[in-house]
Amino acid sequence: MQRDEYELDSEPVYEVGEKVRLRKQIKNDGTFPGREIGEILAKKGDIGYVASIGTFLQSSYIYAVHFLDKGIVVGCKAKELESAEENHESDVTSE
């Protein structure tokens, strides 16, 4: 995404309830309460479900992903996710 391009100008890539897989490991950047900064919250390949969709700095979507096996909900960017649904049309592959 270029600086003058806003993700919010288009529809979200994923839908609430959609099964997604992490494309990278997610660590606590200090925004996840009750966990140490730098602690691994979810690992590459973990499967979760989009619980809600919010925005960040009025420029990009943040997907609240519920990882049922871990019992946590983690905010993820579209580039950190890929669909785990068999019929999903457009997986994010750039960046």
PDB file of C-alpha atoms in Angstrom:
ATOM      1  CA  MET A   1       0.000   0.000   0.000  1.00  0.00           C
ATOM      2  CA  GLN A   2       1.433   3.355  -1.014  1.00  0.00           C
ATOM      3  CA  ARG A   3       1.283   6.365   1.267  1.00  0.00           C
ATOM      4  CA  ASP A   4      -1.475   8.093  -0.713  1.00  0.00           C
ATOM      5  CA  GLU A   5      -3.515   4.876  -0.949  1.00  0.00           C
ATOM      6  CA  TYR A   6      -5.978   3.993   1.794  1.00  0.00           C
ATOM      7  CA  GLU A   7      -7.143   0.455   2.437  1.00  0.00           C
ATOM      8  CA  LEU A   8     -10.459   1.878   3.663  1.00  0.00           C
ATOM      9  CA  ASP A   9     -11.229   3.049   0.127  1.00  0.00           C
ATOM     10  CA  SER A  10     -12.161  -0.587  -0.610  1.00  0.00           C
ATOM     11  CA  GLU A  11     -14.139  -3.294   1.166  1.00  0.00           C
ATOM     12  CA  PRO A  12     -12.432  -5.438   3.842  1.00  0.00           C
ATOM     13  CA  VAL A  13     -10.553  -8.449   2.489  1.00  0.00           C
ATOM     14  CA  TYR A  14     -12.042 -10.781   5.115  1.00  0.00           C
ATOM     15  CA  GLU A  15     -15.536 -11.094   6.570  1.00  0.00           C
ATOM     16  CA  VAL A  16     -16.744 -11.551  10.139  1.00  0.00           C
ATOM     17  CA  GLY A  17     -16.892 -15.288  10.828  1.00  0.00           C
ATOM     18  CA  GLU A  18     -14.334 -16.161   8.158  1.00  0.00           C
ATOM     19  CA  LYS A  19     -11.721 -18.791   8.972  1.00  0.00           C
ATOM     20  CA  VAL A  20      -8.204 -17.338   8.573  1.00  0.00           C
ATOM     21  CA  ARG A  21      -4.612 -18.512   8.972  1.00  0.00           C
ATOM     22  CA  LEU A  22      -1.678 -16.425  10.217  1.00  0.00           C
ATOM     23  CA  ARG A  23       1.035 -15.739   7.664  1.00  0.00           C
ATOM     24  CA  LYS A  24       3.493 -14.638  10.375  1.00  0.00           C
ATOM     25  CA  GLN A  25       4.091 -14.880  14.095  1.00  0.00           C
ATOM     26  CA  ILE A  26       2.341 -12.216  16.208  1.00  0.00           C
ATOM     27  CA  LYS A  27       4.064 -10.827  19.312  1.00  0.00           C
ATOM     28  CA  ASN A  28       2.660  -8.489  21.935  1.00  0.00           C
ATOM     29  CA  ASP A  29       3.648  -4.957  20.952  1.00  0.00           C
ATOM     30  CA  GLY A  30       2.414  -3.654  24.281  1.00  0.00           C
ATOM     31  CA  THR A  31      -1.243  -3.418  23.297  1.00  0.00           C
ATOM     32  CA  PHE A  32      -2.272  -6.852  24.597  1.00  0.00           C
ATOM     33  CA  PRO A  33      -3.049  -6.594  28.340  1.00  0.00           C
ATOM     34  CA  GLY A  34      -1.788  -9.186  30.782  1.00  0.00           C
ATOM     35  CA  ARG A  35       1.069 -10.386  28.578  1.00  0.00           C
ATOM     36  CA  GLU A  36       4.708  -9.308  28.456  1.00  0.00           C
ATOM     37  CA  ILE A  37       5.891  -7.100  25.601  1.00  0.00           C
ATOM     38  CA  GLY A  38       7.492  -9.357  23.007  1.00  0.00           C
ATOM     39  CA  GLU A  39       5.615 -12.466  24.165  1.00  0.00           C
ATOM     40  CA  ILE A  40       4.359 -14.604  21.287  1.00  0.00           C
ATOM     41  CA  LEU A  41       0.559 -14.421  21.097  1.00  0.00           C
ATOM     42  CA  ALA A  42       0.028 -16.588  18.013  1.00  0.00           C
ATOM     43  CA  LYS A  43       2.303 -18.482  15.629  1.00  0.00           C
ATOM     44  CA  LYS A  44       2.524 -18.649  11.858  1.00  0.00           C
ATOM     45  CA  GLY A  45      -0.045 -21.156  10.622  1.00  0.00           C
ATOM     46  CA  ASP A  46      -2.417 -20.775  13.578  1.00  0.00           C
ATOM     47  CA  ILE A  47      -6.096 -20.843  12.588  1.00  0.00           C
ATOM     48  CA  GLY A  48      -8.677 -18.397  13.906  1.00  0.00           C
ATOM     49  CA  TYR A  49     -11.956 -16.712  13.015  1.00  0.00           C
ATOM     50  CA  VAL A  50     -12.578 -13.039  12.288  1.00  0.00           C
ATOM     51  CA  ALA A  51     -14.656 -11.810  15.239  1.00  0.00           C
ATOM     52  CA  SER A  52     -14.909  -8.154  14.201  1.00  0.00           C
ATOM     53  CA  ILE A  53     -13.378  -5.577  11.882  1.00  0.00           C
ATOM     54  CA  GLY A  54     -12.132  -2.194  13.019  1.00  0.00           C
ATOM     55  CA  THR A  55      -9.874   0.498  11.623  1.00  0.00           C
ATOM     56  CA  PHE A  56      -6.443   1.883  12.426  1.00  0.00           C
ATOM     57  CA  LEU A  57      -5.526   5.543  11.894  1.00  0.00           C
ATOM     58  CA  GLN A  58      -8.412   5.922   9.446  1.00  0.00           C
ATOM     59  CA  SER A  59      -6.293   4.182   6.796  1.00  0.00           C
ATOM     60  CA  SER A  60      -6.399   0.412   7.270  1.00  0.00           C
ATOM     61  CA  TYR A  61      -8.565  -2.407   8.556  1.00  0.00           C
ATOM     62  CA  ILE A  62      -7.715  -4.345  11.706  1.00  0.00           C
ATOM     63  CA  TYR A  63      -9.238  -7.796  11.987  1.00  0.00           C
ATOM     64  CA  ALA A  64      -9.948  -9.061  15.504  1.00  0.00           C
ATOM     65  CA  VAL A  65      -9.129 -12.752  15.116  1.00  0.00           C
ATOM     66  CA  HIS A  66     -10.344 -15.214  17.739  1.00  0.00           C
ATOM     67  CA  PHE A  67      -7.939 -18.103  18.163  1.00  0.00           C
ATOM     68  CA  LEU A  68     -10.246 -20.633  19.793  1.00  0.00           C
ATOM     69  CA  ASP A  69      -7.508 -23.074  20.842  1.00  0.00           C
ATOM     70  CA  LYS A  70      -5.619 -20.275  22.653  1.00  0.00           C
ATOM     71  CA  GLY A  71      -8.717 -18.507  23.978  1.00  0.00           C
ATOM     72  CA  ILE A  72      -7.524 -15.081  22.835  1.00  0.00           C
ATOM     73  CA  VAL A  73      -8.527 -12.408  20.336  1.00  0.00           C
ATOM     74  CA  VAL A  74      -5.664 -10.656  18.521  1.00  0.00           C
ATOM     75  CA  GLY A  75      -5.786  -7.666  16.174  1.00  0.00           C
ATOM     76  CA  CYS A  76      -4.223  -8.450  12.786  1.00  0.00           C
ATOM     77  CA  LYS A  77      -3.600  -6.565   9.551  1.00  0.00           C
ATOM     78  CA  ALA A  78      -4.785  -8.062   6.246  1.00  0.00           C
ATOM     79  CA  LYS A  79      -1.197  -8.753   5.147  1.00  0.00           C
ATOM     80  CA  GLU A  80      -0.690 -10.913   8.258  1.00  0.00           C
ATOM     81  CA  LEU A  81      -3.586 -13.198   7.299  1.00  0.00           C
ATOM     82  CA  GLU A  82      -4.713 -15.537   4.556  1.00  0.00           C
ATOM     83  CA  SER A  83      -8.056 -17.174   4.142  1.00  0.00           C
ATOM     84  CA  ALA A  84      -8.371 -20.736   5.387  1.00  0.00           C
ATOM     85  CA  GLU A  85     -11.734 -21.045   3.622  1.00  0.00           C
ATOM     86  CA  GLU A  86     -11.735 -23.273   0.543  1.00  0.00           C
ATOM     87  CA  ASN A  87     -13.869 -20.889  -1.500  1.00  0.00           C
ATOM     88  CA  HIS A  88     -12.196 -17.539  -0.660  1.00  0.00           C
ATOM     89  CA  GLU A  89     -11.594 -15.556  -3.848  1.00  0.00           C
ATOM     90  CA  SER A  90      -8.679 -13.230  -3.024  1.00  0.00           C
ATOM     91  CA  ASP A  91      -5.954 -14.098  -0.537  1.00  0.00           C
ATOM     92  CA  VAL A  92      -3.620 -11.219   0.323  1.00  0.00           C
ATOM     93  CA  THR A  93      -0.244 -12.054  -1.202  1.00  0.00           C
ATOM     94  CA  SER A  94       1.534  -8.696  -1.499  1.00  0.00           C
ATOM     95  CA  GLU A  95       3.985  -7.257   1.013  1.00  0.00           C
TER      96      GLU A  95
END
